mmCIF file of C-alpha atoms in Angstrom:
data_model
loop_
_atom_site.group_PDB
_atom_site.id
_atom_site.type_symbol
_atom_site.label_atom_id
_atom_site.label_comp_id
_atom_site.label_asym_id
_atom_site.label_seq_id
_atom_site.Cartn_x
_atom_site.Cartn_y
_atom_site.Cartn_z
ATOM 1 C CA UNK A 1 39.406 -38.831 113.925
ATOM 2 C CA UNK A 2 39.879 -42.579 113.395
ATOM 3 C CA UNK A 3 42.748 -44.311 111.501
ATOM 4 C CA UNK A 4 42.426 -47.850 110.393
ATOM 5 C CA UNK A 5 45.121 -50.359 109.529
ATOM 6 C CA UNK A 6 44.268 -53.761 108.131
ATOM 7 C CA UNK A 7 46.570 -56.831 108.222
ATOM 8 C CA UNK A 8 46.265 -60.494 107.370
ATOM 9 C CA UNK A 9 45.574 -60.704 103.830
ATOM 10 C CA UNK A 10 47.495 -63.114 101.582
ATOM 11 C CA UNK A 11 47.325 -66.061 99.015
ATOM 12 C CA UNK A 12 45.373 -69.070 100.072
ATOM 13 C CA UNK A 13 43.936 -72.097 98.272
ATOM 14 C CA UNK A 14 40.289 -72.583 97.815
ATOM 15 C CA UNK A 15 38.788 -74.104 101.010
ATOM 16 C CA UNK A 16 41.374 -72.490 103.276
ATOM 17 C CA UNK A 17 41.069 -69.783 105.829
ATOM 18 C CA UNK A 18 42.474 -66.507 106.763
ATOM 19 C CA UNK A 19 41.957 -64.054 109.522
ATOM 20 C CA UNK A 20 41.997 -60.277 108.938
ATOM 21 C CA UNK A 21 42.595 -57.772 111.619
ATOM 22 C CA UNK A 22 41.921 -54.052 111.612
ATOM 23 C CA UNK A 23 43.550 -51.927 114.215
ATOM 24 C CA UNK A 24 41.887 -48.525 114.960
ATOM 25 C CA UNK A 25 43.422 -45.392 116.562
ATOM 26 C CA UNK A 26 41.285 -42.864 118.209
ATOM 27 C CA UNK A 27 39.127 -42.692 121.393
ATOM 28 C CA UNK A 28 35.800 -43.386 119.706
ATOM 29 C CA UNK A 29 36.593 -46.882 118.476
ATOM 30 C CA UNK A 30 34.608 -48.624 121.344
ATOM 31 C CA UNK A 31 31.409 -46.808 120.270
ATOM 32 C CA UNK A 32 31.827 -47.087 116.596
ATOM 33 C CA UNK A 33 30.133 -49.535 114.160
ATOM 34 C CA UNK A 34 32.814 -51.372 112.279
ATOM 35 C CA UNK A 35 32.433 -52.953 108.883
ATOM 36 C CA UNK A 36 34.277 -54.957 106.290
ATOM 37 C CA UNK A 37 33.962 -54.323 102.519
ATOM 38 C CA UNK A 38 35.729 -55.720 99.566
ATOM 39 C CA UNK A 39 36.481 -54.634 96.008
ATOM 40 C CA UNK A 40 37.395 -56.969 93.239
ATOM 41 C CA UNK A 41 39.093 -55.698 90.116
ATOM 42 C CA UNK A 42 36.547 -53.963 87.889
ATOM 43 C CA UNK A 43 33.750 -54.194 90.380
ATOM 44 C CA UNK A 44 32.302 -51.810 93.059
ATOM 45 C CA UNK A 45 33.211 -51.992 96.660
ATOM 46 C CA UNK A 46 30.715 -54.297 98.353
ATOM 47 C CA UNK A 47 29.541 -54.922 101.913
ATOM 48 C CA UNK A 48 30.833 -57.952 103.546
ATOM 49 C CA UNK A 49 30.003 -57.759 107.264
ATOM 50 C CA UNK A 50 29.315 -55.245 110.083
ATOM 51 C CA UNK A 51 29.258 -55.358 113.873
ATOM 52 C CA UNK A 52 27.865 -52.898 116.328
ATOM 53 C CA UNK A 53 29.798 -51.341 119.209
ATOM 54 C CA UNK A 54 29.116 -54.054 121.762
ATOM 55 C CA UNK A 55 29.560 -57.009 119.245
ATOM 56 C CA UNK A 56 25.946 -58.108 120.044
ATOM 57 C CA UNK A 57 24.639 -57.370 116.546
ATOM 58 C CA UNK A 58 26.177 -58.450 113.324
ATOM 59 C CA UNK A 59 25.310 -58.254 109.685
ATOM 60 C CA UNK A 60 26.565 -60.337 106.846
ATOM 61 C CA UNK A 61 26.314 -60.343 103.054
ATOM 62 C CA UNK A 62 24.495 -63.333 101.827
ATOM 63 C CA UNK A 63 27.551 -64.429 99.858
ATOM 64 C CA UNK A 64 29.584 -64.914 103.056
ATOM 65 C CA UNK A 65 26.966 -65.884 105.587
ATOM 66 C CA UNK A 66 28.038 -69.102 107.325
ATOM 67 C CA UNK A 67 31.645 -68.842 106.118
ATOM 68 C CA UNK A 68 32.789 -65.378 107.486
ATOM 69 C CA UNK A 69 32.665 -64.251 111.165
ATOM 70 C CA UNK A 70 33.158 -60.557 112.279
ATOM 71 C CA UNK A 71 34.165 -59.924 115.859
ATOM 72 C CA UNK A 72 35.810 -57.142 117.805
ATOM 73 C CA UNK A 73 37.937 -56.574 120.947
ATOM 74 C CA UNK A 74 37.308 -53.031 122.181
ATOM 75 C CA UNK A 75 40.195 -53.323 124.683
ATOM 76 C CA UNK A 76 42.564 -53.872 121.790
ATOM 77 C CA UNK A 77 40.855 -51.427 119.392
ATOM 78 C CA UNK A 78 40.674 -54.295 116.904
ATOM 79 C CA UNK A 79 38.000 -55.790 114.606
ATOM 80 C CA UNK A 80 38.470 -59.175 112.914
ATOM 81 C CA UNK A 81 37.146 -60.990 110.064
ATOM 82 C CA UNK A 82 37.631 -64.713 110.179
ATOM 83 C CA UNK A 83 37.246 -66.179 106.758
ATOM 84 C CA UNK A 84 36.604 -69.871 106.266
ATOM 85 C CA UNK A 85 35.890 -72.076 103.261
ATOM 86 C CA UNK A 86 37.270 -69.405 100.985
ATOM 87 C CA UNK A 87 36.333 -69.367 97.302
ATOM 88 C CA UNK A 88 38.076 -67.777 94.269
ATOM 89 C CA UNK A 89 35.157 -65.295 94.082
ATOM 90 C CA UNK A 90 36.255 -64.023 97.486
ATOM 91 C CA UNK A 91 39.460 -62.645 95.818
ATOM 92 C CA UNK A 92 39.592 -58.864 96.426
ATOM 93 C CA UNK A 93 41.070 -56.082 98.380
ATOM 94 C CA UNK A 94 39.403 -56.079 101.793
ATOM 95 C CA UNK A 95 38.787 -52.776 103.645
ATOM 96 C CA UNK A 96 37.699 -52.094 107.196
ATOM 97 C CA UNK A 97 35.584 -49.039 107.854
ATOM 98 C CA UNK A 98 33.930 -47.142 110.756
ATOM 99 C CA UNK A 99 30.737 -45.698 110.891
ATOM 100 C CA UNK A 100 28.459 -43.917 113.507
ATOM 101 C CA UNK A 101 25.519 -46.341 112.975
ATOM 102 C CA UNK A 102 25.112 -49.912 111.903
ATOM 103 C CA UNK A 103 24.581 -50.111 108.072
ATOM 104 C CA UNK A 104 25.400 -52.275 104.966
ATOM 105 C CA UNK A 105 25.696 -49.023 102.871
ATOM 106 C CA UNK A 106 29.201 -47.986 102.255
ATOM 107 C CA UNK A 107 28.118 -44.442 102.174
ATOM 108 C CA UNK A 108 27.506 -44.682 105.928
ATOM 109 C CA UNK A 109 31.047 -45.314 106.734
ATOM 110 C CA UNK A 110 33.180 -42.247 107.168
ATOM 111 C CA UNK A 111 36.619 -43.825 107.955
ATOM 112 C CA UNK A 112 38.498 -46.350 105.878
ATOM 113 C CA UNK A 113 41.724 -48.211 105.926
ATOM 114 C CA UNK A 114 44.122 -48.661 103.056
ATOM 115 C CA UNK A 115 42.907 -52.402 102.386
ATOM 116 C CA UNK A 116 44.514 -55.691 102.378
ATOM 117 C CA UNK A 117 44.657 -58.073 99.476
ATOM 118 C CA UNK A 118 43.086 -61.531 99.695
ATOM 119 C CA UNK A 119 43.740 -63.907 96.814
ATOM 120 C CA UNK A 120 42.103 -67.311 96.718
ATOM 121 C CA UNK A 121 43.523 -69.766 94.222
ATOM 122 C CA UNK A 122 41.524 -72.606 92.628
#
């Protein structure tokens, strides 16, 4: 069993930065793939970024490539999402999730956090 808690959301102006954190409980964190997804009002939840257990492999959605960076600290059971050059279209609830294998498909993730709101004003 893995429990995930996201923090770090908030209101920021376009062009600004935020760093999200997701703390995981459970002994399997260090071997789990971790991902970030987001869901805007009226839209489906979409993939943002994912990282394998060692941090050596990362995937990004094209819409965030070059602006967002996913990282993890297994000693702290934490995964991060550094978001730079934010745009109004990045406004969404951001969720972290855990999966047994690296994937961009939300159906591969079997543990989810409650989400944290990110709002980018123009």
